[in-house]
Structure formats: C-alpha cells, structure tokens
C-alpha cells in the first residue's frame, strides 16, 4: 500500500501554526519547503497568525558569543537570534533598525533585522565643517538618532557630535541608502542645548525628542524650572527644529542637587526618562516610592496627562523603569535598567511579574518586523 500524502493546503495550515524558530530550521529540509517557507504570502499569513507583541534585546557586546540581539516573546522565550561574526556593540534601536558599532575600527552602520539590509554611515564630517578646520577626532562618540521620515518613507539619521572641550556641538543629517555610504548634511544648532544621556531622548514617528539640558541648569541655579522649554524636537522629514514643548506644570522635583556631566543638577531631574509608549511621547518621572507616567496629549499646548502612577521599590534597588508597551488588558511591559530585567506591571493589583533576566543586555525595544524574514546571519 502506497504512502499517504497530506494535501498541500493542510500542510500549509499546519505550518502556519508552528512558531518561527522551528520553521526557519525546516527551510533546510528540502528545496520545496525552503521555497514555501520563504514565500512572501506564507510569511505574511504567518505574521498574521503570530502578531506578537515581540521584543528585541541587544547585548553589550558579542565578544564571548556571536549573538548580537535576540527576538523574544512576552513569556521570555527566545524566538530568533541575530548573529554577527565581527566584534560589535549596539548603540541604539528605533523604527525597526539596530545601530551597530564595529569595535576594531569604530565604524557605524544600521541593520534592519527583518530584511537583512545594512546601511553604512560615512565616518567623516561634512565638507562644510572640514572647511572650518574642524576634526572628527575632536568630538566624543557620536549620538545617532534615527527613524522613518513621514514624507517619503525614507530612513534618516540625526548625528549629534559633542566637542571634547565643550567648545561647539555639531549636528548633521543623512538619508539612508543601502547601496552606498550615507552622506551627511550640516544642520544648525537646536534652539536649546540637548541632554545627552540615553534615557532623555527618543524618536517617535520620524520626530526626535530630547530633554532640554537647561531644565537641569535652571533648577540647579534658581531652584525652579521654566516649563515652556522642556522638550526639544527635530523633524527628520523636514530636517528642521520644531518649537519647544512645554512640560507638565504640576510635576514636582526633589530639591537635592547632584552632578550631571560636570554640572550641578537636581537628583529629581536625573530620575526622568523619555520613552515611546504605544506611539505616544511619555515622561517617566521616578520619585520614590512612585514612578509617574505623563503622556503628551497636545504638543502645541503642552498638555500632559498623568495616566499611571506605579508603586515601586526605592530607586537604588529598582533602577529606572523604562516602559515599552501597554497591553490590551492594561498591563505594562517594563524594562528595569539597574536589574536588567524584563517585567510586566499590573496596575490593578500593583504587582510586578518577572519575565526574563537580560544580564548582558544594553537595550530593549519593540520588534516590528516579520519573524520569518530575518536574514542569513540569524539563527
């Protein structure tokens, strides 16, 4: 009696139920399976069956292992791993891209984990700055903020270069092109100085937001903050600075003073983070024993609403809470920086549930790509 063969439509349906990790291994079974599992229609159907959410965790450096990033689900299960052969570090994530620095030569490029596209960034100043006698070696490690510009759907990068002796900061923009190194274009200074630390800047829908450094200075000098100049923003589409955004008028700070980048600043202000939460700009203010989350409702009016107040452990134990996503049932997915721990907070019961420890993690963000389109460097 001959072997019984399952109908192709039934095989298709069975494969759609499998997670991405075993499916990627099945591509090696035979050419027909590889063809089916790489077909854009199958990839789209699988993505619809497994909508996530998924997160991407990038690691400090891949010297001990060749794993640069991992795609994980909300149970903490690793779905895919992004592997690289060179020794690299991750310097940021946004809009589905991962910014990578190669350790041996200091070059930067952006990787799209979904498509495998790699965008190389030119490691020199624009000619306008070179003609002024400026040298890239006189500046600190660049801050690269990137996102998808709304107009033409192009990826753009804002490069900020802080002078080692605080003489002059430079700002340059480029449009990413996979086939050649992206060329930088000089841009004017923002209306107010940037805060340079990682937690005080974010890119949402092609707009760069950063906390105004004068917020720190004003409090340190005068004991008060001018709310009208809280947030500085840059539109990647128009490549222009937007008007500053006023901060929450009822937000209260700790009057204790500490040091930030060699300047006095209130510790209450240091405990502030900016984040992208479900497409909204959010200020997270840590004032033990709470972490308040202020959502921007109207940028022109500077209207903020405090939607959550999380009861947390003291700052020294818990670290900064970095919210990543509000789930449909109201729970909040959070990454805690000090403990490098992914947690889910339930505001109804005021409880934190540990998901997974990310001990070597340098950054965590939402993964927006399709799981089956990860490139050949991935496992």
mmCIF file of C-alpha atoms in Angstrom, residues 136-271:
data_model
loop_
_atom_site.group_PDB
_atom_site.id
_atom_site.type_symbol
_atom_site.label_atom_id
_atom_site.label_comp_id
_atom_site.label_asym_id
_atom_site.label_seq_id
_atom_site.Cartn_x
_atom_site.Cartn_y
_atom_site.Cartn_z
ATOM 1 C CA UNK A 136 36.102 64.421 13.872
ATOM 2 C CA UNK A 137 38.758 63.343 16.393
ATOM 3 C CA UNK A 138 37.980 66.472 18.483
ATOM 4 C CA UNK A 139 34.482 65.157 19.213
ATOM 5 C CA UNK A 140 33.142 62.485 21.541
ATOM 6 C CA UNK A 141 31.442 59.309 20.364
ATOM 7 C CA UNK A 142 28.539 60.390 18.143
ATOM 8 C CA UNK A 143 24.929 60.167 19.247
ATOM 9 C CA UNK A 144 22.868 58.712 16.393
ATOM 10 C CA UNK A 145 19.092 59.167 16.438
ATOM 11 C CA UNK A 146 17.197 57.630 13.543
ATOM 12 C CA UNK A 147 13.721 56.894 12.305
ATOM 13 C CA UNK A 148 11.390 56.649 9.338
ATOM 14 C CA UNK A 149 10.612 60.095 7.917
ATOM 15 C CA UNK A 150 6.897 60.531 7.328
ATOM 16 C CA UNK A 151 7.039 62.234 3.914
ATOM 17 C CA UNK A 152 8.856 59.860 1.526
ATOM 18 C CA UNK A 153 9.088 56.881 3.855
ATOM 19 C CA UNK A 154 12.894 57.119 3.984
ATOM 20 C CA UNK A 155 15.097 56.268 6.931
ATOM 21 C CA UNK A 156 17.047 59.280 8.181
ATOM 22 C CA UNK A 157 19.691 59.740 10.857
ATOM 23 C CA UNK A 158 20.444 62.776 13.031
ATOM 24 C CA UNK A 159 24.076 62.731 14.171
ATOM 25 C CA UNK A 160 24.997 64.821 17.208
ATOM 26 C CA UNK A 161 28.675 65.402 17.968
ATOM 27 C CA UNK A 162 29.683 66.873 21.320
ATOM 28 C CA UNK A 163 33.098 68.587 21.424
ATOM 29 C CA UNK A 164 35.538 67.073 23.904
ATOM 30 C CA UNK A 165 36.232 70.536 25.389
ATOM 31 C CA UNK A 166 32.604 71.716 25.189
ATOM 32 C CA UNK A 167 33.503 74.296 22.512
ATOM 33 C CA UNK A 168 30.862 73.549 19.905
ATOM 34 C CA UNK A 169 28.455 70.710 19.182
ATOM 35 C CA UNK A 170 27.736 69.722 15.601
ATOM 36 C CA UNK A 171 24.516 68.422 14.062
ATOM 37 C CA UNK A 172 24.329 66.537 10.780
ATOM 38 C CA UNK A 173 21.627 64.566 8.925
ATOM 39 C CA UNK A 174 21.754 61.834 6.292
ATOM 40 C CA UNK A 175 19.278 59.750 4.311
ATOM 41 C CA UNK A 176 19.999 56.032 4.390
ATOM 42 C CA UNK A 177 20.847 54.292 1.140
ATOM 43 C CA UNK A 178 21.709 50.601 1.148
ATOM 44 C CA UNK A 179 23.907 50.715 -1.951
ATOM 45 C CA UNK A 180 26.359 53.405 -0.823
ATOM 46 C CA UNK A 181 27.559 55.177 2.302
ATOM 47 C CA UNK A 182 25.076 57.772 3.507
ATOM 48 C CA UNK A 183 26.330 61.358 3.032
ATOM 49 C CA UNK A 184 25.952 63.789 5.928
ATOM 50 C CA UNK A 185 24.394 67.258 5.576
ATOM 51 C CA UNK A 186 25.145 70.044 8.066
ATOM 52 C CA UNK A 187 22.257 71.354 10.173
ATOM 53 C CA UNK A 188 22.002 74.360 12.516
ATOM 54 C CA UNK A 189 22.129 74.069 16.274
ATOM 55 C CA UNK A 190 18.883 73.437 18.169
ATOM 56 C CA UNK A 191 17.319 76.415 19.979
ATOM 57 C CA UNK A 192 18.408 74.977 23.349
ATOM 58 C CA UNK A 193 21.156 72.508 24.383
ATOM 59 C CA UNK A 194 20.429 68.786 24.377
ATOM 60 C CA UNK A 195 20.595 66.425 27.309
ATOM 61 C CA UNK A 196 22.996 63.769 26.072
ATOM 62 C CA UNK A 197 22.238 60.764 28.288
ATOM 63 C CA UNK A 198 20.404 57.788 26.745
ATOM 64 C CA UNK A 199 17.187 57.924 28.760
ATOM 65 C CA UNK A 200 16.351 61.533 27.854
ATOM 66 C CA UNK A 201 15.934 61.157 24.100
ATOM 67 C CA UNK A 202 13.615 59.133 21.849
ATOM 68 C CA UNK A 203 12.406 59.006 18.225
ATOM 69 C CA UNK A 204 8.669 58.673 17.511
ATOM 70 C CA UNK A 205 7.076 58.734 14.038
ATOM 71 C CA UNK A 206 10.118 60.399 12.481
ATOM 72 C CA UNK A 207 10.491 63.086 15.166
ATOM 73 C CA UNK A 208 13.451 63.259 17.554
ATOM 74 C CA UNK A 209 12.617 64.352 21.102
ATOM 75 C CA UNK A 210 15.148 65.242 23.792
ATOM 76 C CA UNK A 211 15.030 66.816 27.211
ATOM 77 C CA UNK A 212 16.331 70.384 27.237
ATOM 78 C CA UNK A 213 19.588 70.491 29.188
ATOM 79 C CA UNK A 214 18.651 73.960 30.501
ATOM 80 C CA UNK A 215 15.970 72.214 32.565
ATOM 81 C CA UNK A 216 18.791 70.796 34.655
ATOM 82 C CA UNK A 217 20.752 74.046 34.792
ATOM 83 C CA UNK A 218 17.753 76.224 35.637
ATOM 84 C CA UNK A 219 16.842 74.126 38.644
ATOM 85 C CA UNK A 220 20.437 73.939 39.852
ATOM 86 C CA UNK A 221 20.899 77.731 39.667
ATOM 87 C CA UNK A 222 17.485 79.007 40.670
ATOM 88 C CA UNK A 223 15.680 76.119 42.352
ATOM 89 C CA UNK A 224 12.936 76.243 39.729
ATOM 90 C CA UNK A 225 12.208 75.119 36.186
ATOM 91 C CA UNK A 226 10.796 77.045 33.218
ATOM 92 C CA UNK A 227 8.177 74.715 31.836
ATOM 93 C CA UNK A 228 7.924 76.236 28.362
ATOM 94 C CA UNK A 229 11.259 74.848 27.170
ATOM 95 C CA UNK A 230 11.165 71.290 28.447
ATOM 96 C CA UNK A 231 11.366 69.226 25.249
ATOM 97 C CA UNK A 232 13.413 69.952 22.106
ATOM 98 C CA UNK A 233 12.288 68.246 18.887
ATOM 99 C CA UNK A 234 13.679 67.738 15.385
ATOM 100 C CA UNK A 235 11.577 66.665 12.385
ATOM 101 C CA UNK A 236 13.504 64.122 10.284
ATOM 102 C CA UNK A 237 11.182 64.704 7.330
ATOM 103 C CA UNK A 238 11.604 68.490 7.020
ATOM 104 C CA UNK A 239 15.049 68.365 8.691
ATOM 105 C CA UNK A 240 14.122 71.339 10.840
ATOM 106 C CA UNK A 241 13.902 72.031 14.562
ATOM 107 C CA UNK A 242 10.365 72.292 15.873
ATOM 108 C CA UNK A 243 9.126 74.690 18.560
ATOM 109 C CA UNK A 244 9.982 73.558 22.081
ATOM 110 C CA UNK A 245 7.323 71.680 24.041
ATOM 111 C CA UNK A 246 6.215 72.820 27.479
ATOM 112 C CA UNK A 247 6.450 70.199 30.236
ATOM 113 C CA UNK A 248 3.845 69.071 32.808
ATOM 114 C CA UNK A 249 3.173 72.101 35.007
ATOM 115 C CA UNK A 250 2.267 70.058 38.104
ATOM 116 C CA UNK A 251 5.343 67.828 38.082
ATOM 117 C CA UNK A 252 7.295 68.136 41.371
ATOM 118 C CA UNK A 253 11.035 67.614 41.752
ATOM 119 C CA UNK A 254 13.372 66.594 44.516
ATOM 120 C CA UNK A 255 15.405 69.657 45.509
ATOM 121 C CA UNK A 256 18.525 67.626 46.249
ATOM 122 C CA UNK A 257 21.437 68.516 43.965
ATOM 123 C CA UNK A 258 23.786 66.087 42.262
ATOM 124 C CA UNK A 259 26.187 66.251 39.319
ATOM 125 C CA UNK A 260 25.352 65.764 35.638
ATOM 126 C CA UNK A 261 28.151 65.910 33.041
ATOM 127 C CA UNK A 262 30.248 68.021 35.393
ATOM 128 C CA UNK A 263 27.423 70.448 36.200
ATOM 129 C CA UNK A 264 25.211 70.672 39.259
ATOM 130 C CA UNK A 265 21.713 69.310 38.723
ATOM 131 C CA UNK A 266 18.807 68.183 40.928
ATOM 132 C CA UNK A 267 18.616 64.452 41.533
ATOM 133 C CA UNK A 268 14.872 64.633 40.947
ATOM 134 C CA UNK A 269 15.503 65.662 37.353
ATOM 135 C CA UNK A 270 18.081 62.972 36.763
ATOM 136 C CA UNK A 271 15.353 60.435 37.527
#
